[in-house]
Short mmCIF file of C-alpha atoms in Angstrom, two decimals:
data_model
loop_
_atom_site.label_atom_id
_atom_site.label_comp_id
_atom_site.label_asym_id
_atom_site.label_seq_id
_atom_site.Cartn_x
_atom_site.Cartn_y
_atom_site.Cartn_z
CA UNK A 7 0.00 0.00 0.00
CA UNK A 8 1.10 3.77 -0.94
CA UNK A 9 0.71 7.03 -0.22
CA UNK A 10 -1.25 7.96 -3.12
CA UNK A 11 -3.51 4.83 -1.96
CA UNK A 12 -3.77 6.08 1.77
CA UNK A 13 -4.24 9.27 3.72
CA UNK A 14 -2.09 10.99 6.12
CA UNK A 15 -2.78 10.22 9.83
CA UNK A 16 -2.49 13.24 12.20
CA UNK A 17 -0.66 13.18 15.43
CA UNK A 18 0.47 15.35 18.28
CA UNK A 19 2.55 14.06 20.77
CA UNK A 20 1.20 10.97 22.14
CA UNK A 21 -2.50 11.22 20.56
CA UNK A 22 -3.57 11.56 17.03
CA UNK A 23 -6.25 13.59 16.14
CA UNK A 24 -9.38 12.93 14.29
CA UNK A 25 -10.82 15.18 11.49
CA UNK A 26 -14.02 17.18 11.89
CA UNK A 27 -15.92 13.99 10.58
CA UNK A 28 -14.34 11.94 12.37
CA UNK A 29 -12.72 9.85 9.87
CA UNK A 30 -9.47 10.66 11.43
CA UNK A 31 -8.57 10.91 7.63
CA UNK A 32 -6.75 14.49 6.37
CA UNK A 33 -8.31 15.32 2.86
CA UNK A 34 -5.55 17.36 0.40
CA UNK A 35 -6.32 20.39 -1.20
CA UNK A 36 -5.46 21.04 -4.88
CA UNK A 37 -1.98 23.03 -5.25
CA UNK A 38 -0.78 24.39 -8.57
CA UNK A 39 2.66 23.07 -9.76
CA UNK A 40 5.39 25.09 -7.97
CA UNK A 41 6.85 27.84 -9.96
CA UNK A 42 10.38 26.00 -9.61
CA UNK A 43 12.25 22.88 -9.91
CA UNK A 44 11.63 21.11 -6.65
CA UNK A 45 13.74 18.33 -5.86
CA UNK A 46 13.18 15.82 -3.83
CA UNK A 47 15.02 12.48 -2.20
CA UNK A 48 13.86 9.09 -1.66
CA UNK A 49 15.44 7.17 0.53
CA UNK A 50 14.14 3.20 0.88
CA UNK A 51 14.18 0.46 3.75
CA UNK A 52 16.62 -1.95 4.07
CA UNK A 53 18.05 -2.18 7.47
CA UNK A 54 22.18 -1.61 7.52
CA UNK A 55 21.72 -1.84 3.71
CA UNK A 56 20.52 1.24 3.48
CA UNK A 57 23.82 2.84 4.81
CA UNK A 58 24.76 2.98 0.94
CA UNK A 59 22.33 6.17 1.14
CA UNK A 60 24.91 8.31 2.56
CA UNK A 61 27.44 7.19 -0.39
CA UNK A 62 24.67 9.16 -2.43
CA UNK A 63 23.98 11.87 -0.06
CA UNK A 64 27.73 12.52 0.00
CA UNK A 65 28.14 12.24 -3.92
CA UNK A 66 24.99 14.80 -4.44
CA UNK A 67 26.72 17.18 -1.90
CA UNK A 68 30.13 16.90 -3.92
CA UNK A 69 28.67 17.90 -6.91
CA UNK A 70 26.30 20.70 -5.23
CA UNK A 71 23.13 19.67 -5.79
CA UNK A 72 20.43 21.03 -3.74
CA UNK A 73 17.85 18.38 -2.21
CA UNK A 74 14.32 20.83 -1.62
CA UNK A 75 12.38 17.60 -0.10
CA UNK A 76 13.96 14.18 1.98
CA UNK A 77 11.46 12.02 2.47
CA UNK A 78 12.33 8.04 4.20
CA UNK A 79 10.91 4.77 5.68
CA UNK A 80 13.01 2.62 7.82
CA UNK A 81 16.48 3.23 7.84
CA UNK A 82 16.48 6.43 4.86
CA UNK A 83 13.81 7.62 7.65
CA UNK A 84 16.87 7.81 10.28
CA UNK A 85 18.80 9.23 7.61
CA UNK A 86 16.92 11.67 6.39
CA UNK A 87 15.98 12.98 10.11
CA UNK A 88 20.05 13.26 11.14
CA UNK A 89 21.10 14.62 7.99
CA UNK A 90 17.63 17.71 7.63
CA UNK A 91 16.87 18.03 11.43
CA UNK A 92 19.91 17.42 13.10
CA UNK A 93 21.95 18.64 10.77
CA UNK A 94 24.96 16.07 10.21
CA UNK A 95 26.45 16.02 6.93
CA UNK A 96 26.66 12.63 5.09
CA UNK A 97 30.54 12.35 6.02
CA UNK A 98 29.91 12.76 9.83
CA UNK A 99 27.50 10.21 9.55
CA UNK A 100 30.27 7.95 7.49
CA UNK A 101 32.84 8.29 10.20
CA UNK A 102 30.64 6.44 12.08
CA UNK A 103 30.27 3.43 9.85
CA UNK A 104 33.46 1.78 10.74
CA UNK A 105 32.95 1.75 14.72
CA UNK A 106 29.42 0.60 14.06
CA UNK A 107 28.08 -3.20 14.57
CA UNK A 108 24.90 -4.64 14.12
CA UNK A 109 24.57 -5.99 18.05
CA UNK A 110 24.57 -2.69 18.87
CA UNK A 111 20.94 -2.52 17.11
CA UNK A 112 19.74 -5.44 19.62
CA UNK A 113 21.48 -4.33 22.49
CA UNK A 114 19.57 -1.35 21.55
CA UNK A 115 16.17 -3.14 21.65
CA UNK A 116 17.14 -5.01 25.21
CA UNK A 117 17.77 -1.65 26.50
CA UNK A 118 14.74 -0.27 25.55
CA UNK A 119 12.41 -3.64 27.04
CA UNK A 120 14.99 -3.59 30.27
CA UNK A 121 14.29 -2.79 34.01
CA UNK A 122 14.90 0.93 34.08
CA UNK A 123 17.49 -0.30 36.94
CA UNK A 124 19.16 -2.42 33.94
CA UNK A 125 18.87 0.44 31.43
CA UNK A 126 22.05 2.61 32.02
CA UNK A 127 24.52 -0.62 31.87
CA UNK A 128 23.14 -1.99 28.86
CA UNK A 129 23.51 1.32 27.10
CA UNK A 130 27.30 0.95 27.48
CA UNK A 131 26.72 -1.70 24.89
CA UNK A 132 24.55 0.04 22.44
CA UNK A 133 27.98 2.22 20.67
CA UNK A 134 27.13 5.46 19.58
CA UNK A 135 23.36 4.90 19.27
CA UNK A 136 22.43 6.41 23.31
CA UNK A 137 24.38 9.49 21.85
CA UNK A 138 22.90 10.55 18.63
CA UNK A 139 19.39 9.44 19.79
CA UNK A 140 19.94 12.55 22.82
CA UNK A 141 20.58 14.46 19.30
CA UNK A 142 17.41 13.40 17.79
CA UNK A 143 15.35 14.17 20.39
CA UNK A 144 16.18 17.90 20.42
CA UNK A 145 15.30 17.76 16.41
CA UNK A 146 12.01 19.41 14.94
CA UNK A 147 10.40 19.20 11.81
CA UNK A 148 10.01 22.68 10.99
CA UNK A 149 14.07 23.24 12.04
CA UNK A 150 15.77 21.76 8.78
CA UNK A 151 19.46 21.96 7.72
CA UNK A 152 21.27 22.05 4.56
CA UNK A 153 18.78 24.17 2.52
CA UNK A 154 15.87 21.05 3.24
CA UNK A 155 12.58 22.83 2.70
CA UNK A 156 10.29 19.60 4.07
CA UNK A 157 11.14 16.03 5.93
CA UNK A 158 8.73 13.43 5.95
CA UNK A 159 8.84 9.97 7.57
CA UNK A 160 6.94 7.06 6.74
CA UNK A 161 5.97 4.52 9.51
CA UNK A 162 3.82 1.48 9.57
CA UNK A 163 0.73 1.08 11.83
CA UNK A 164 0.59 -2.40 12.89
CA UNK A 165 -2.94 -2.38 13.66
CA UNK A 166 -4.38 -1.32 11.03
CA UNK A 167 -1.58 -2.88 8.45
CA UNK A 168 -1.42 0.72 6.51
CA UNK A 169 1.46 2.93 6.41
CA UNK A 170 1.17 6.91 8.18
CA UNK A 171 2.62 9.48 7.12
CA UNK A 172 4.29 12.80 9.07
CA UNK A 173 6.12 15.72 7.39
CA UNK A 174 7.22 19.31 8.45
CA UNK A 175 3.65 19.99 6.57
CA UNK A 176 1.86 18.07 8.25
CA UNK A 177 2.95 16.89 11.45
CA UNK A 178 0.25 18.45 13.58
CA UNK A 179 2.56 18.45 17.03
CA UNK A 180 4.31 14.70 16.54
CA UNK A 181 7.42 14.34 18.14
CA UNK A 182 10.36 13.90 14.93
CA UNK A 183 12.28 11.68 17.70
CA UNK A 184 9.21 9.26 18.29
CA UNK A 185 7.96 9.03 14.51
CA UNK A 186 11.62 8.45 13.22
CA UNK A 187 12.38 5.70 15.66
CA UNK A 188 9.18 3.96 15.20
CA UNK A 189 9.82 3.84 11.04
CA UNK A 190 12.93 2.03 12.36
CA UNK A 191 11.42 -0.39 14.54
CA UNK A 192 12.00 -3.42 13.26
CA UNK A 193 9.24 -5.92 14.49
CA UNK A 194 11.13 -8.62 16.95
CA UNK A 195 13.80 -6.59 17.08
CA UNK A 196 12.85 -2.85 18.33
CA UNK A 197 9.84 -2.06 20.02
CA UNK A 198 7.10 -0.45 18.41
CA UNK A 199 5.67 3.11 19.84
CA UNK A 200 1.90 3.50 20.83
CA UNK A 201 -0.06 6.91 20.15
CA UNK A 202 -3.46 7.58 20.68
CA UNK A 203 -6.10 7.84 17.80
CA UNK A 204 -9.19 9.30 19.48
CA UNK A 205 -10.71 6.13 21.10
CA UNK A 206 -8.11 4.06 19.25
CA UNK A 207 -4.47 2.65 19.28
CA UNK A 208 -1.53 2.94 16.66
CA UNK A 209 0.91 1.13 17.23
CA UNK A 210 3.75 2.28 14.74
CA UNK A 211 6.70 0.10 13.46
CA UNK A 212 9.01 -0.04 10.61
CA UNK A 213 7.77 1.80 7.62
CA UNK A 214 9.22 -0.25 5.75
CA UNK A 215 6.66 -2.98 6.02
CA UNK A 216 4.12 -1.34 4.19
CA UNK A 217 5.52 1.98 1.74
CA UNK A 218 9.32 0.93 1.57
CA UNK A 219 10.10 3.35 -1.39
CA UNK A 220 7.79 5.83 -0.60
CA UNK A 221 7.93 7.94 -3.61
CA UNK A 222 4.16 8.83 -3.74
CA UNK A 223 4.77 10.61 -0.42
CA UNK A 224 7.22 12.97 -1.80
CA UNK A 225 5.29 14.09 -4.62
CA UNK A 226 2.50 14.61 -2.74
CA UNK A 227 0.78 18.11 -2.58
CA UNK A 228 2.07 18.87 0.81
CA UNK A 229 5.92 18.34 0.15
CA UNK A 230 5.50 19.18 -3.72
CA UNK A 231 8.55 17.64 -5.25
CA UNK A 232 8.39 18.03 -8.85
CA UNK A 233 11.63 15.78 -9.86
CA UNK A 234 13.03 12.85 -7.72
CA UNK A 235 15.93 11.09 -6.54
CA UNK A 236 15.40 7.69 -5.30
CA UNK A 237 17.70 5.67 -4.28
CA UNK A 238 16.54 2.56 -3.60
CA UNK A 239 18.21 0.01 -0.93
CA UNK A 240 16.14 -2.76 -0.40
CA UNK A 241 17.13 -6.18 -0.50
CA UNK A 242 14.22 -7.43 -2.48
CA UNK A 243 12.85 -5.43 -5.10
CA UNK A 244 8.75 -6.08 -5.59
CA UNK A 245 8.51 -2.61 -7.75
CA UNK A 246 10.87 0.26 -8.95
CA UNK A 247 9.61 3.57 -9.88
CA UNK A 248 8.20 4.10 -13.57
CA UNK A 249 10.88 5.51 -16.56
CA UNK A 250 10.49 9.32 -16.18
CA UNK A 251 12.82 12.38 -17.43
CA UNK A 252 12.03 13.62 -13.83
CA UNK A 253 13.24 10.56 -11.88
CA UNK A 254 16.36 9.44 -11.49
CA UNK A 255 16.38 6.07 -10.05
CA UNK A 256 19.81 4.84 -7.87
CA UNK A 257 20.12 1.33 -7.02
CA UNK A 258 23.65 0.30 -5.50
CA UNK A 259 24.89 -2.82 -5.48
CA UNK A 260 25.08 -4.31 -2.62
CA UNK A 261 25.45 -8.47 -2.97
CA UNK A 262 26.31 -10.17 0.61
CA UNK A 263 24.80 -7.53 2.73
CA UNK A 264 21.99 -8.28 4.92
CA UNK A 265 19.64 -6.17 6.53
CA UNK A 266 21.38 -6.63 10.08
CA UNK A 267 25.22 -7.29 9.47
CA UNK A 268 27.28 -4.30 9.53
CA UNK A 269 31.05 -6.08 8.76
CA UNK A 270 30.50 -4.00 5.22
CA UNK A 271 29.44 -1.32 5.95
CA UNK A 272 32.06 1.27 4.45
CA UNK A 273 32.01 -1.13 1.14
CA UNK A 274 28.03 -0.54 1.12
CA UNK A 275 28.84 3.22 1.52
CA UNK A 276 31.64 3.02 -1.43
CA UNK A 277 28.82 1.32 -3.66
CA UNK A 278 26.49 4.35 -2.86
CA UNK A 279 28.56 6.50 -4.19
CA UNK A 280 29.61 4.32 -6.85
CA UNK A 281 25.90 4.27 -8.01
CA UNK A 282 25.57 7.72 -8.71
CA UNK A 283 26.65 7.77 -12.11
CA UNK A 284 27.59 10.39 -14.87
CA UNK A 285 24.58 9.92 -16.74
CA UNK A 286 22.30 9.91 -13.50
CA UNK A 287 24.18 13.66 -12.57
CA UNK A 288 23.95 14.97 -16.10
CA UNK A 289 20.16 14.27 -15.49
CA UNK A 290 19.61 15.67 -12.03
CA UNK A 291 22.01 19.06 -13.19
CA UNK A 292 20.12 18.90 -16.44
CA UNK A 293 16.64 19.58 -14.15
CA UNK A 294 18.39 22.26 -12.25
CA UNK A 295 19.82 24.19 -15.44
CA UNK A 296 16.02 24.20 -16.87
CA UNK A 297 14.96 26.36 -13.82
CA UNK A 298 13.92 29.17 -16.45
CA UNK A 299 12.07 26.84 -18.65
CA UNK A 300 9.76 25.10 -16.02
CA UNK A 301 8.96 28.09 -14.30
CA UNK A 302 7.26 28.87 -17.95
CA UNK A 303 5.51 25.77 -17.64
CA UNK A 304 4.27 26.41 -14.36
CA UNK A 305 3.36 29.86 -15.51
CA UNK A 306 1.55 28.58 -18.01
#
């Protein structure tokens, strides 16, 4: 299921808020197209995999291309949080790779189902997750970085078995922190996060279960990219975008790494990079040089 199948679901802080009807369903209103180039980046599940994003958020910051829209589900949801509301830069983030293992994820998860009593000497097991996630939690959605415009985070409600959807646009009060560690809550592995839906429960997990790619999400009214990046990390591929002149689609190769095994990680970040070819940046800079052009369109 997609965004442009399902509607957003509201939330502020720990209770989500019906509409007048009480649908608890947000309608969209019409927009015109935006009088510039809007670009946006997709950034898919796929557990450690997905570490190949920075390797193209580095290579798109080499070459100076602006990113107007991030949207993510899973891991390109913890990614796109750090690198438009905290504000690291896709080589900060990198550094990290090297130090990082994949039991630090389910020490992680034991921490967070532990004793409170338990909690502060299981953290010393967790690497530099405890850390950033203080960072996180002093991020916002409407306090971006690195020119981002809007953020949006895809997470999966396992009650309902339908993905929701939060963006600086329309985030109605939802804590970034909660929403962007739910889409990587891995069932099994991290615990979900409950919010309150008038007289009912979501109980959001990893986005990834149910809009892995979520590229209807981005050009949605509300965050209004007009031309995408995806880059696309998943292990198993059930669908890839259609052939447009205003997407460019980036899958790295990324044979013998799984979802929770982190020995490769700086190769997977090598093969991000590696991905983002010369004919995939003559496309993107091709979109930004035709500023004048669209904006006739859009005029039009």
């Amino acid at each position: 299921m997609r965004y442009d199948r399902l509607p957003i679901v509201s939330c502020r802080e720990t209770r989500v808020t019906l509409g007048k009807e009480g649908s608890g369903l947000s309608h969209f209103p019409f927009r015109p197209t935006p009088a510039r180039v809007r670009v946006g980046l997709v950034l898919s599940a796929g557990g450690l995999r997905g570490v190949a994003h920075l390797g193209v958020l580095r290579q798109l910051e080499r070459h100076g291309i602006r990113v107007d829209v991030i949207v993510g589900a899973s891991a390109g949801a913890i990614i796109a949080a750090y690198y438009a509301a905290v504000g690291l830069t896709a080589t900060e983030m990198i550094e990290e790779a090297p130090a990082f293992r994949g039991h630090h994820i389910i020490m992680h998860g034991l921490t967070l189902r532990a004793h409170p009593k338990l909690k502060p000497y299981l953290r010393r097991f967790c690497g530099v997750i405890p850390n950033r996630l203080r960072q996180l939690d002093a991020a916002r959605f409407d306090t971006l970085h690195h020119g981002i415009e809007q953020l949006g985070v895809v997470c999966h409600d396992l009650n309902r078995h339908q993905p929701c959807y939060f963006s600086t646009a329309q985030d109605h009060g939802a804590p970034l922190a909660v929403v962007a560690r739910a889409s990587a809550a891995v069932p099994g592995v991290l615990p979900s996060r409950r919010l309150t839906l008038g007289q009912r429960e979501l109980r959001l997990a990893d986005g990834g279960l149910s809009d892995s790619l979520p590229i209807g999400f981005a050009q949605s009214p509300e965050l209004g990219a007009t031309h995408l990046i995806v880059s696309d990390c998943r292990q198993l591929v059930s669908s890839r975008p259609p052939d447009s002149d205003n997407i460019a689609y980036i899958r790295p190769a990324l044979d013998g790494i799984r979802t929770l095994r982190a020995s490769r990680l700086m190769n997977a970040v090598r093969w991000g990079e590696a991905a983002v070819t010369e004919d995939i940046l003559h496309r993107i800079q091709g979109w930004l040089s035709g500023q004048t052009e669209w904006s006739k369109v859009a005029a039009g």
